[in-house]
Short mmCIF file of N, CA and C in Angstrom, two decimals:
data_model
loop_
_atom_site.label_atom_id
_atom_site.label_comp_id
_atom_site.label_asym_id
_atom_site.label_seq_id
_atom_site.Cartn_x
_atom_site.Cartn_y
_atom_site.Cartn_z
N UNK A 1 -29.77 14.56 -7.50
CA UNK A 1 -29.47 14.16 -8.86
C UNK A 1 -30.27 12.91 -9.19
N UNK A 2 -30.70 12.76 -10.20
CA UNK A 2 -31.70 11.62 -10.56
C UNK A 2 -30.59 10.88 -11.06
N UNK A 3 -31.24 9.33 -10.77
CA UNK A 3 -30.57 8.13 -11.06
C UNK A 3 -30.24 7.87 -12.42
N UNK A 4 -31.01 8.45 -13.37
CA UNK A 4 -30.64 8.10 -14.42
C UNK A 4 -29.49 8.94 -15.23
N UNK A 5 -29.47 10.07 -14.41
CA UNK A 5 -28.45 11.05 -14.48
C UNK A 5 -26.88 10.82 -14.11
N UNK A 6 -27.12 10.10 -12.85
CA UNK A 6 -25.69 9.35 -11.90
C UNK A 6 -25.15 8.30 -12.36
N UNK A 7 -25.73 7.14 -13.21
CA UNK A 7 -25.62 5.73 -13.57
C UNK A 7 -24.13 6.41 -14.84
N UNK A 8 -24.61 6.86 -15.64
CA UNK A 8 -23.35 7.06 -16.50
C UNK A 8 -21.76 7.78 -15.90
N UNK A 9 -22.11 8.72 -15.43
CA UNK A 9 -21.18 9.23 -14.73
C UNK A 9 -20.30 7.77 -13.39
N UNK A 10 -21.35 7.22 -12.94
CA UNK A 10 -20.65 6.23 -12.14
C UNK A 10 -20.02 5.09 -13.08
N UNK A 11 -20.14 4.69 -13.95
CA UNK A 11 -19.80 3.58 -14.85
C UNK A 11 -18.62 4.26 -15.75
N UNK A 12 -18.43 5.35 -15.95
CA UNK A 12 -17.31 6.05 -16.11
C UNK A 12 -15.98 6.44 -15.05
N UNK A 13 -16.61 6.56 -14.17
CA UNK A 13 -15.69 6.57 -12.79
C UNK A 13 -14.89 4.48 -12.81
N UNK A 14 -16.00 4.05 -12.64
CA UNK A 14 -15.88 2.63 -12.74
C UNK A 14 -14.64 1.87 -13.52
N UNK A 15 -15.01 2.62 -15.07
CA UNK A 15 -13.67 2.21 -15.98
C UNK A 15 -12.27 3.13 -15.73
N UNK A 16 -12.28 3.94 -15.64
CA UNK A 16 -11.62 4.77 -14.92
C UNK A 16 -10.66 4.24 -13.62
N UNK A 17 -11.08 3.39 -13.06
CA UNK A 17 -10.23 2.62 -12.12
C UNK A 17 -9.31 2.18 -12.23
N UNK A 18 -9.65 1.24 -13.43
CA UNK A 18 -8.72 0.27 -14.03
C UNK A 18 -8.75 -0.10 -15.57
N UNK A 19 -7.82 -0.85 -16.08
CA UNK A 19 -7.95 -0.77 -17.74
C UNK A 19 -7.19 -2.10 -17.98
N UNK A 20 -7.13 -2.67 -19.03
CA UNK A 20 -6.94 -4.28 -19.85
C UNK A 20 -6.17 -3.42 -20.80
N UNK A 21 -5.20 -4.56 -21.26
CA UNK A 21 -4.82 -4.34 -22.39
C UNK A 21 -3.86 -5.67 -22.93
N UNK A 22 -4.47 -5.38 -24.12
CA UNK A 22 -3.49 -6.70 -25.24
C UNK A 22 -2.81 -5.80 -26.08
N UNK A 23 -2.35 -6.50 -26.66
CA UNK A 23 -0.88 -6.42 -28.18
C UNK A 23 -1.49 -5.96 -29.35
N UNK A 24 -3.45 -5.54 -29.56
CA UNK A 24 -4.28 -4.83 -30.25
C UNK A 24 -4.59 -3.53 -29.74
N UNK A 25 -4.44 -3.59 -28.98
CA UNK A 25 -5.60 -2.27 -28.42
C UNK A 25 -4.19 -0.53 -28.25
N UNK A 26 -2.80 -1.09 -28.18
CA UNK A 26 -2.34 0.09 -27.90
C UNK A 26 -1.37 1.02 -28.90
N UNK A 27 -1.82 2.63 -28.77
CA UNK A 27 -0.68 3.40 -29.68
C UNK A 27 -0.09 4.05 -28.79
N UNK A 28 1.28 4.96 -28.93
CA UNK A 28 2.31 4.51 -28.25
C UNK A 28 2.06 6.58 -28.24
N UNK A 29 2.28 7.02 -27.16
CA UNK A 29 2.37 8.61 -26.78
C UNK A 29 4.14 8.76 -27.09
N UNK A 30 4.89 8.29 -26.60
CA UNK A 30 5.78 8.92 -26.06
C UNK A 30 7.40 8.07 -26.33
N UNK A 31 8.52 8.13 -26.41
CA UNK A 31 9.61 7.35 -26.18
C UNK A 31 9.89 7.08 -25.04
N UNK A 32 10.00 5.61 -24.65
CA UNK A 32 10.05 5.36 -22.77
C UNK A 32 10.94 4.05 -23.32
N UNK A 33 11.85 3.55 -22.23
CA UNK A 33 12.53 2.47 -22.23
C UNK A 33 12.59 2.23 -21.16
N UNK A 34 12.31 0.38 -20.99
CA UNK A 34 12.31 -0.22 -19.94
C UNK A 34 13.63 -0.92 -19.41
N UNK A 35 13.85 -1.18 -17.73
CA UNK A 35 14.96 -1.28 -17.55
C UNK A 35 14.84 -2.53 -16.97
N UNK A 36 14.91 -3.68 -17.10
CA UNK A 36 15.18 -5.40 -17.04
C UNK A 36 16.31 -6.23 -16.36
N UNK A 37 16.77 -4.79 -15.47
CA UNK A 37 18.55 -5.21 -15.18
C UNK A 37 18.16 -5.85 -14.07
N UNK A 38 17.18 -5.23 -12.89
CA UNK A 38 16.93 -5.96 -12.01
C UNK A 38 15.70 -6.21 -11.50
N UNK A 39 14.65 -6.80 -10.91
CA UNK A 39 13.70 -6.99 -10.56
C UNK A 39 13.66 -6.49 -8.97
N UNK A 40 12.51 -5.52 -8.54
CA UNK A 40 12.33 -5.37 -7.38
C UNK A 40 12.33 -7.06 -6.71
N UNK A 41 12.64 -7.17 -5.10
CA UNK A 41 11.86 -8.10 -4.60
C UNK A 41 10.01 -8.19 -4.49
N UNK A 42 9.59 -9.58 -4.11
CA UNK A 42 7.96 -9.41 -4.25
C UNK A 42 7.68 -8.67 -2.89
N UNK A 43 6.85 -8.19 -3.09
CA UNK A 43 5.57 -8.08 -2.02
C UNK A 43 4.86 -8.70 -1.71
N UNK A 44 4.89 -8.92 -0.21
CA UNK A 44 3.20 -9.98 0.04
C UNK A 44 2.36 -9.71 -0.42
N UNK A 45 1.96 -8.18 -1.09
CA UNK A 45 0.61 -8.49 -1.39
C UNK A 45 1.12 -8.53 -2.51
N UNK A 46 2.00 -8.32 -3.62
CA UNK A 46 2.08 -8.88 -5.12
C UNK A 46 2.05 -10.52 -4.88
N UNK A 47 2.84 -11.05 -4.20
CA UNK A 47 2.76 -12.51 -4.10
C UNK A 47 1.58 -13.06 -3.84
N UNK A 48 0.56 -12.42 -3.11
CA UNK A 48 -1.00 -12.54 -2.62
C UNK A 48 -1.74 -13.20 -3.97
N UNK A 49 -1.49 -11.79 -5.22
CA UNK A 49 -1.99 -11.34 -6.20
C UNK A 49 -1.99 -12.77 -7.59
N UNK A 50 -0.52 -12.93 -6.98
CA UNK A 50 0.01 -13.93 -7.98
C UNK A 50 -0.94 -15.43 -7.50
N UNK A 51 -1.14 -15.81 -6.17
CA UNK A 51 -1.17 -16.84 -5.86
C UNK A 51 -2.65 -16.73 -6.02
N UNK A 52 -3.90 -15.78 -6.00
CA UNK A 52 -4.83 -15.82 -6.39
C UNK A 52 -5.11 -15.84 -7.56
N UNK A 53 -4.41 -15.37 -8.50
CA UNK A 53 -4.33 -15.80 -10.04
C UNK A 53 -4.68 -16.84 -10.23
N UNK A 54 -3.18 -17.90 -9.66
CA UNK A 54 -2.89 -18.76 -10.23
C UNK A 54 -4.07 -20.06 -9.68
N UNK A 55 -4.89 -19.63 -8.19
CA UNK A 55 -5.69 -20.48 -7.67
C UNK A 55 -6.82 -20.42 -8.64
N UNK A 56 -6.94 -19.07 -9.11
CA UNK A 56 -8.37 -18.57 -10.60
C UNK A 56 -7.95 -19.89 -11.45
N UNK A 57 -7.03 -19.77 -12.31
CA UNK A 57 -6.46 -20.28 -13.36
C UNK A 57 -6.74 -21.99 -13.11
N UNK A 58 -6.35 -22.39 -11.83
CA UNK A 58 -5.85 -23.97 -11.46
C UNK A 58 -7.57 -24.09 -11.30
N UNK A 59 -8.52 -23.49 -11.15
CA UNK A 59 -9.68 -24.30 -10.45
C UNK A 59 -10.40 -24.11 -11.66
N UNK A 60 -10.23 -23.00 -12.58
CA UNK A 60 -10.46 -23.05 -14.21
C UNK A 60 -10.38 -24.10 -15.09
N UNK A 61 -9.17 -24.92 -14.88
CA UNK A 61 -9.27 -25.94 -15.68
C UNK A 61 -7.60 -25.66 -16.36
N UNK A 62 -7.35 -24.91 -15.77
CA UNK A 62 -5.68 -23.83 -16.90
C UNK A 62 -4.63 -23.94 -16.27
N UNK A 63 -3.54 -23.86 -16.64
CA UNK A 63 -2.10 -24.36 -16.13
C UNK A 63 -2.20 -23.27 -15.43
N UNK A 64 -1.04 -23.28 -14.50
CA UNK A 64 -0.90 -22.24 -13.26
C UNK A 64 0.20 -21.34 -14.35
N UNK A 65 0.54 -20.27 -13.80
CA UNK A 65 1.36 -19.70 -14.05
C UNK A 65 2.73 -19.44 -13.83
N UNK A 66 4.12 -19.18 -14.29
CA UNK A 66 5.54 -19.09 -13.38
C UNK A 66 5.29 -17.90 -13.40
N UNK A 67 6.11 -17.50 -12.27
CA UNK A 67 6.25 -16.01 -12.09
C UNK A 67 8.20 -15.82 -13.09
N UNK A 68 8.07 -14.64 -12.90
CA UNK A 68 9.29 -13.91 -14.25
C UNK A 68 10.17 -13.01 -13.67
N UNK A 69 11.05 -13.21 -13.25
CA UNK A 69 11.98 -11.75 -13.27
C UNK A 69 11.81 -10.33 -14.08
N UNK A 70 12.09 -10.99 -14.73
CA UNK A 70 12.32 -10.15 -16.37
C UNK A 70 10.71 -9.03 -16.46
N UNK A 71 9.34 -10.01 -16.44
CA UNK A 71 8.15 -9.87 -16.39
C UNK A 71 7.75 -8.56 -14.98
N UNK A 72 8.66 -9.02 -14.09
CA UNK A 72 8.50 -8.02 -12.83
C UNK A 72 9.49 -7.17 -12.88
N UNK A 73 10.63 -6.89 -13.31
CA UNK A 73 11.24 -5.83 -14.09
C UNK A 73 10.27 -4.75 -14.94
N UNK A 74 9.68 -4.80 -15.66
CA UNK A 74 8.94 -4.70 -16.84
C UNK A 74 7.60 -4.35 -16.05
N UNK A 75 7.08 -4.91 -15.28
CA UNK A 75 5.84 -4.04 -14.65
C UNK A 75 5.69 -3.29 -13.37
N UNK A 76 7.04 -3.17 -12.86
CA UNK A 76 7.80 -2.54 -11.98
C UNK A 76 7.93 -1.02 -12.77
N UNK A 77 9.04 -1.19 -14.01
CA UNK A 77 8.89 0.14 -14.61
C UNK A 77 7.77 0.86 -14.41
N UNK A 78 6.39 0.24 -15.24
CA UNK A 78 5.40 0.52 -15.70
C UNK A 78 4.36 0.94 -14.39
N UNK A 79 4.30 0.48 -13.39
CA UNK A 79 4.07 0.66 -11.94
C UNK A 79 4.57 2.21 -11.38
N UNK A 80 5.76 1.68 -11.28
CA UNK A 80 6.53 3.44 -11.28
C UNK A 80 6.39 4.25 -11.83
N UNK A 81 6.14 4.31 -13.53
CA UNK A 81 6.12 5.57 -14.42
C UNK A 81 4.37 5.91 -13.69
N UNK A 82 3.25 5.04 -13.40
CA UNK A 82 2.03 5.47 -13.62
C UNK A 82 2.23 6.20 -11.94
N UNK A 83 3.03 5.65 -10.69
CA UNK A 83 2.74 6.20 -9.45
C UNK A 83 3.47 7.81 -10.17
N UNK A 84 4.54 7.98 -10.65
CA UNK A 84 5.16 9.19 -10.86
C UNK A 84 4.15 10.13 -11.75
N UNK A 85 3.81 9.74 -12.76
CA UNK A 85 3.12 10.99 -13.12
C UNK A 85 1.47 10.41 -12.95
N UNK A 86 0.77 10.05 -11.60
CA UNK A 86 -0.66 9.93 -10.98
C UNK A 86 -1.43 9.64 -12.09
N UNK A 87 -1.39 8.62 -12.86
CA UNK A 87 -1.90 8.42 -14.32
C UNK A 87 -1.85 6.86 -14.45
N UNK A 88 -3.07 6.28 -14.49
CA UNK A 88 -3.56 4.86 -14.62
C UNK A 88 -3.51 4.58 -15.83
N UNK A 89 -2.86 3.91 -16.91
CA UNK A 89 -2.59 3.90 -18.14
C UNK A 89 -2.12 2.56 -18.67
N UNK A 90 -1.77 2.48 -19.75
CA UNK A 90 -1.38 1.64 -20.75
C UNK A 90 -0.31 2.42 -21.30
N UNK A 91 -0.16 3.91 -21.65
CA UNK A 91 1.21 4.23 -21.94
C UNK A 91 2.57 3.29 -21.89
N UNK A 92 3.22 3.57 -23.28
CA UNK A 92 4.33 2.92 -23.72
C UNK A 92 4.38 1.29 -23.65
N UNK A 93 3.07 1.08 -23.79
CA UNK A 93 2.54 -0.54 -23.68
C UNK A 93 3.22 -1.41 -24.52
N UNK A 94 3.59 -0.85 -26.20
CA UNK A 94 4.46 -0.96 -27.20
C UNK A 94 6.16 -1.79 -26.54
N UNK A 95 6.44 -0.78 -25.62
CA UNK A 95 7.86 -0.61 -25.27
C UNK A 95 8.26 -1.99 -24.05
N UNK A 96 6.89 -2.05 -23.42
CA UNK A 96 6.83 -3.04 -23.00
C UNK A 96 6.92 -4.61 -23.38
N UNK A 97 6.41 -4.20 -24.36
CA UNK A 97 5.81 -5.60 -25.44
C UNK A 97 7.19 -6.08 -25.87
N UNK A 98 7.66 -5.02 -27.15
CA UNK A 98 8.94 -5.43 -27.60
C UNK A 98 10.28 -5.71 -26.80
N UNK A 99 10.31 -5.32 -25.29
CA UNK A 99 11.15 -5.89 -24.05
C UNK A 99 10.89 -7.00 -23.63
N UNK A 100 9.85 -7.44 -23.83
CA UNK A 100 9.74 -8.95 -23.52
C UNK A 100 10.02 -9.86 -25.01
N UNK A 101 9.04 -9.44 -26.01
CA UNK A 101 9.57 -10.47 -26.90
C UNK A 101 11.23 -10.25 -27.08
N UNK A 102 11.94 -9.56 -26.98
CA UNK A 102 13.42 -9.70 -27.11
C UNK A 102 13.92 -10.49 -26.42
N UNK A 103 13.82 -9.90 -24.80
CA UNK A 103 14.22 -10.34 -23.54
C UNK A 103 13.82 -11.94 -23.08
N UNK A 104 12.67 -11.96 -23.55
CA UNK A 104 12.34 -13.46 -23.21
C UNK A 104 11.11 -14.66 -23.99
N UNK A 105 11.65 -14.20 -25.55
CA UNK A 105 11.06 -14.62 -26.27
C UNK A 105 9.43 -15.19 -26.07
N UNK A 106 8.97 -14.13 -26.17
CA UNK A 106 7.35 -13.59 -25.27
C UNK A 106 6.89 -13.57 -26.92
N UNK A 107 5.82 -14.48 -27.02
CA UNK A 107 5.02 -14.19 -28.32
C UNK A 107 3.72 -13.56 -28.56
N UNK A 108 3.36 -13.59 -26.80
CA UNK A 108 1.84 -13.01 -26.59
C UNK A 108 2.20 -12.37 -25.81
N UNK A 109 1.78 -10.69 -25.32
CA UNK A 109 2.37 -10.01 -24.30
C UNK A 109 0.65 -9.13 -24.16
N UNK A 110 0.33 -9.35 -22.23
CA UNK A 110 -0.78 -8.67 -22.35
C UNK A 110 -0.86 -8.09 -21.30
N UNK A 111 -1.49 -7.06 -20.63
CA UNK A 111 -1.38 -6.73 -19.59
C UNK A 111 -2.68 -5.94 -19.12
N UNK A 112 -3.03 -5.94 -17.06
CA UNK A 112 -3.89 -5.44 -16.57
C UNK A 112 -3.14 -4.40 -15.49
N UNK A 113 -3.83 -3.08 -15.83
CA UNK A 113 -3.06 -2.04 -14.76
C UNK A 113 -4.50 -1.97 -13.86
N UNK A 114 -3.94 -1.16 -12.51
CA UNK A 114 -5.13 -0.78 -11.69
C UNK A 114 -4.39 0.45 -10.81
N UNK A 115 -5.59 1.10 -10.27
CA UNK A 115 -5.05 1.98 -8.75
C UNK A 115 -6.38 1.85 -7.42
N UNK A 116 -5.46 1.49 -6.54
CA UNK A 116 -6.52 1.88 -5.21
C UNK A 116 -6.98 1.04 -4.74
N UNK A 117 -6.68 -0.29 -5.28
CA UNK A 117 -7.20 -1.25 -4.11
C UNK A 117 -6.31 -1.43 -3.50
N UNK A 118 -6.89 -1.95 -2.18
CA UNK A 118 -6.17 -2.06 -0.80
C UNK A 118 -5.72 -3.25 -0.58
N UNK A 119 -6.18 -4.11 -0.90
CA UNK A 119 -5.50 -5.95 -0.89
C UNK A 119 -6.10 -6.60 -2.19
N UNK A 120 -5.50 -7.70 -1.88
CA UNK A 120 -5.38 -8.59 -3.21
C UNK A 120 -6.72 -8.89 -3.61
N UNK A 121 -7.07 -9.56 -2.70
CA UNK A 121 -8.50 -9.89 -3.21
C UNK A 121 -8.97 -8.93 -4.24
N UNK A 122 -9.67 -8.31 -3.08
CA UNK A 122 -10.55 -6.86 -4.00
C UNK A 122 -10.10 -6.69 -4.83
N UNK A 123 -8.76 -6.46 -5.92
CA UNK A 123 -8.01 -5.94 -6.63
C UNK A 123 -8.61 -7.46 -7.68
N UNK A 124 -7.95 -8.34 -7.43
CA UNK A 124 -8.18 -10.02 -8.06
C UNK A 124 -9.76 -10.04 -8.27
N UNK A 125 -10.40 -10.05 -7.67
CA UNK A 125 -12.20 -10.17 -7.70
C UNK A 125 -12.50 -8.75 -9.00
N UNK A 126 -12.17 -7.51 -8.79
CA UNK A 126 -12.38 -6.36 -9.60
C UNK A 126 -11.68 -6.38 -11.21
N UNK A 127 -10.58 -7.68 -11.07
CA UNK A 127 -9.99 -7.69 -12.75
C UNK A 127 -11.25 -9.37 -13.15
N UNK A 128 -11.14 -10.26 -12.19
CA UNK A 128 -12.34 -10.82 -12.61
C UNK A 128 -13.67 -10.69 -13.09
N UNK A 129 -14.23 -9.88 -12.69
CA UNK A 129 -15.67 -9.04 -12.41
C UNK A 129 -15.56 -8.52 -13.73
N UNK A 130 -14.38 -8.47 -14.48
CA UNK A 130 -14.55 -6.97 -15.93
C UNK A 130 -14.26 -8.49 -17.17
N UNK A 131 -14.67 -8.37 -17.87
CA UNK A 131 -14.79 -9.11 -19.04
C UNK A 131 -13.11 -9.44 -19.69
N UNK A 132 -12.65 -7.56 -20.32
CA UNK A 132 -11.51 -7.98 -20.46
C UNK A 132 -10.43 -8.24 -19.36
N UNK A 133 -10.08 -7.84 -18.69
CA UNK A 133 -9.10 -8.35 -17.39
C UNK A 133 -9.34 -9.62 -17.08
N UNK A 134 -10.45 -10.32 -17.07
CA UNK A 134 -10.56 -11.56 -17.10
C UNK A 134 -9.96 -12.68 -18.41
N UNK A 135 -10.18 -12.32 -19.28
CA UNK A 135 -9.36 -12.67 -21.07
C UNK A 135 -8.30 -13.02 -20.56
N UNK A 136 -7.51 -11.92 -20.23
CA UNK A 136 -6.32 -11.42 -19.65
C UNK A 136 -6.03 -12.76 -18.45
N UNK A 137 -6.62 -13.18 -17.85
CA UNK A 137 -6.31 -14.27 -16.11
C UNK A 137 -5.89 -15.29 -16.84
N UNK A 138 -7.60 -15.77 -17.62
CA UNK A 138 -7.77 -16.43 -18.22
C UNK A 138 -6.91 -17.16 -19.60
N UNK A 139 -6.61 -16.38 -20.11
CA UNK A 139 -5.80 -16.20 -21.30
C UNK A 139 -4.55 -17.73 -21.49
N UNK A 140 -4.05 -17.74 -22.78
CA UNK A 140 -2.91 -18.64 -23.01
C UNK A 140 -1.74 -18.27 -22.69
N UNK A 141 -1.72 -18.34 -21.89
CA UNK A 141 -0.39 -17.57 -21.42
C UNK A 141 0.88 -18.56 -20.52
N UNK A 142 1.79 -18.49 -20.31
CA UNK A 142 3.01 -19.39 -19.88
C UNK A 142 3.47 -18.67 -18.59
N UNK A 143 3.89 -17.65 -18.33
CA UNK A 143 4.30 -16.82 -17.32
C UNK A 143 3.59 -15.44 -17.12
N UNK A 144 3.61 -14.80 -15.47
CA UNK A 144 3.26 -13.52 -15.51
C UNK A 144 4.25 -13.00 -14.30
N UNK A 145 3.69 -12.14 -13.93
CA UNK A 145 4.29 -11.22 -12.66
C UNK A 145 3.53 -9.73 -12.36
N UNK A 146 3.68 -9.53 -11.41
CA UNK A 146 2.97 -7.98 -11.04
C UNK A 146 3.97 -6.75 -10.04
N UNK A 147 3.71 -5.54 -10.33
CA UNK A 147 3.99 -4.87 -9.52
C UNK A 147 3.05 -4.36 -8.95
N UNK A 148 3.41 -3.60 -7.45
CA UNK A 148 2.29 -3.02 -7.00
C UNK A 148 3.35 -2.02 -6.50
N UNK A 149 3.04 -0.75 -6.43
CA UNK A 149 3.95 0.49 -6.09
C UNK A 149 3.00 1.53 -5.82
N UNK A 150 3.09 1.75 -3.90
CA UNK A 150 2.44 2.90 -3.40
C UNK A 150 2.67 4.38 -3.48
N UNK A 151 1.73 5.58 -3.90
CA UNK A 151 2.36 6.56 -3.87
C UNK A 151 2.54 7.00 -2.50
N UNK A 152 2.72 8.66 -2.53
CA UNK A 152 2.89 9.17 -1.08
C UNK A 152 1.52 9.27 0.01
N UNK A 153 0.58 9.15 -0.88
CA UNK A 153 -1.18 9.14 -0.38
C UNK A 153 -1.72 7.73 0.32
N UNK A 154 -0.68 6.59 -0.20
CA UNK A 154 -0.64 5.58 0.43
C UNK A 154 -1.47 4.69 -0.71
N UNK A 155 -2.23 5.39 -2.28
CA UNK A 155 -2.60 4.52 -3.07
C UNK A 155 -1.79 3.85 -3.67
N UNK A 156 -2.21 2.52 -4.61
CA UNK A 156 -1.28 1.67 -4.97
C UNK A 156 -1.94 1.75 -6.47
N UNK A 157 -0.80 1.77 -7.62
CA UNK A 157 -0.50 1.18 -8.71
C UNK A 157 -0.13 -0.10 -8.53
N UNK A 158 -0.93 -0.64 -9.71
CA UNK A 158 -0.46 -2.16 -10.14
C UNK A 158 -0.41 -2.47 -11.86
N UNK A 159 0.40 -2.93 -11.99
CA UNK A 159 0.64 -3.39 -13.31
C UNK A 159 0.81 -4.88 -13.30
N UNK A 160 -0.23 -5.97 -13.66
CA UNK A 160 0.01 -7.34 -14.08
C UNK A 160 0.57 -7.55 -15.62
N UNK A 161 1.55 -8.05 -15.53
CA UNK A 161 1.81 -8.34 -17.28
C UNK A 161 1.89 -10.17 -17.55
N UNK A 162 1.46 -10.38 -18.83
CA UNK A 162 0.66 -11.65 -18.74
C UNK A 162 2.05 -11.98 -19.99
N UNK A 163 2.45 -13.07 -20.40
CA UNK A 163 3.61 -13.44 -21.35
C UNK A 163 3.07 -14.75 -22.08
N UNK A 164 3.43 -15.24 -23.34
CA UNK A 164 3.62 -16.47 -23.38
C UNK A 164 4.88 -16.64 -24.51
N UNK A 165 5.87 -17.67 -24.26
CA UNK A 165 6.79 -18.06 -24.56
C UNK A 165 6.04 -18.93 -25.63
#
């Protein structure tokens, strides 16, 4: 296959990995409700995830971030719905949004999903590396949190959701 043939197809695979999203970019498929009652515990490697953030953010020049209950409730769902039906998405991004501004008077609500990386880094370096997911690190934001939820194949969903109070 000629290179100039492969380059698109690979840069499609590429976005395909992973996806950004803000409080512009999403319309809503489906009725989904999120459940906020309890927060999984972290994971080392969500806690990994968080603490490389927040080292991005602190050597940036930018306040660190708190981590959220409520915020890891909320991308826990969203973690789970994408491992259950094998679908890397932004779906019901809406439903998300309006659970936080209720729940925790969230005025900016943004979020980065992914699948398939294996540790933090790689995962942290690959939302850096993309323009918007970086917005997203970068961003005005007050609190975040992440899930990461393996399927049975042993890949991982992640959902970062970004807040500001």
């Amino acid at each position: 296959m000629k290179v100039s043939t492969l380059m698109p197809v690979l840069a499609i695979c590429a976005l395909l990995s992973f996806t950004s999203c803000s409080t512009e970019s999403v319309n809503e498929e489906e009725v989904f409700t999120v459940d906020i009652a309890t927060a999984p515990q972290a994971k080392p490697l969500e806690i990994e995830v968080l603490e490389l953030i927040n080292n991005h953010r602190i050597n940036s020049g930018l306040n660190a971030l708190s981590n959220n209950n409520t915020v890891k409730a909320v991308a826990f769902t969203h973690s789970d719905y994408m491992r259950q039906s094998n679908d890397v998405s932004h779906h019901n991004f809406y439903v998300r949004k309006q659970s936080l501004e209720e729940n925790e008077n969230a005025q900016i609500v943004s979020e980065n999903v992914a699948y398939g990386y294996t540790n933090a880094e790689s995962l942290v370096n690959a939302w850096l590396n993309s323009p918007s997911h970086r917005n997203n690190i970068e961003g005005n934001f007050t609190h975040f949190d992440i899930s990461a939820e393996q399927d049975e194949d042993g890949g991982w969903y992640y959902t970062n959701i970004f807040i500001k109070r």
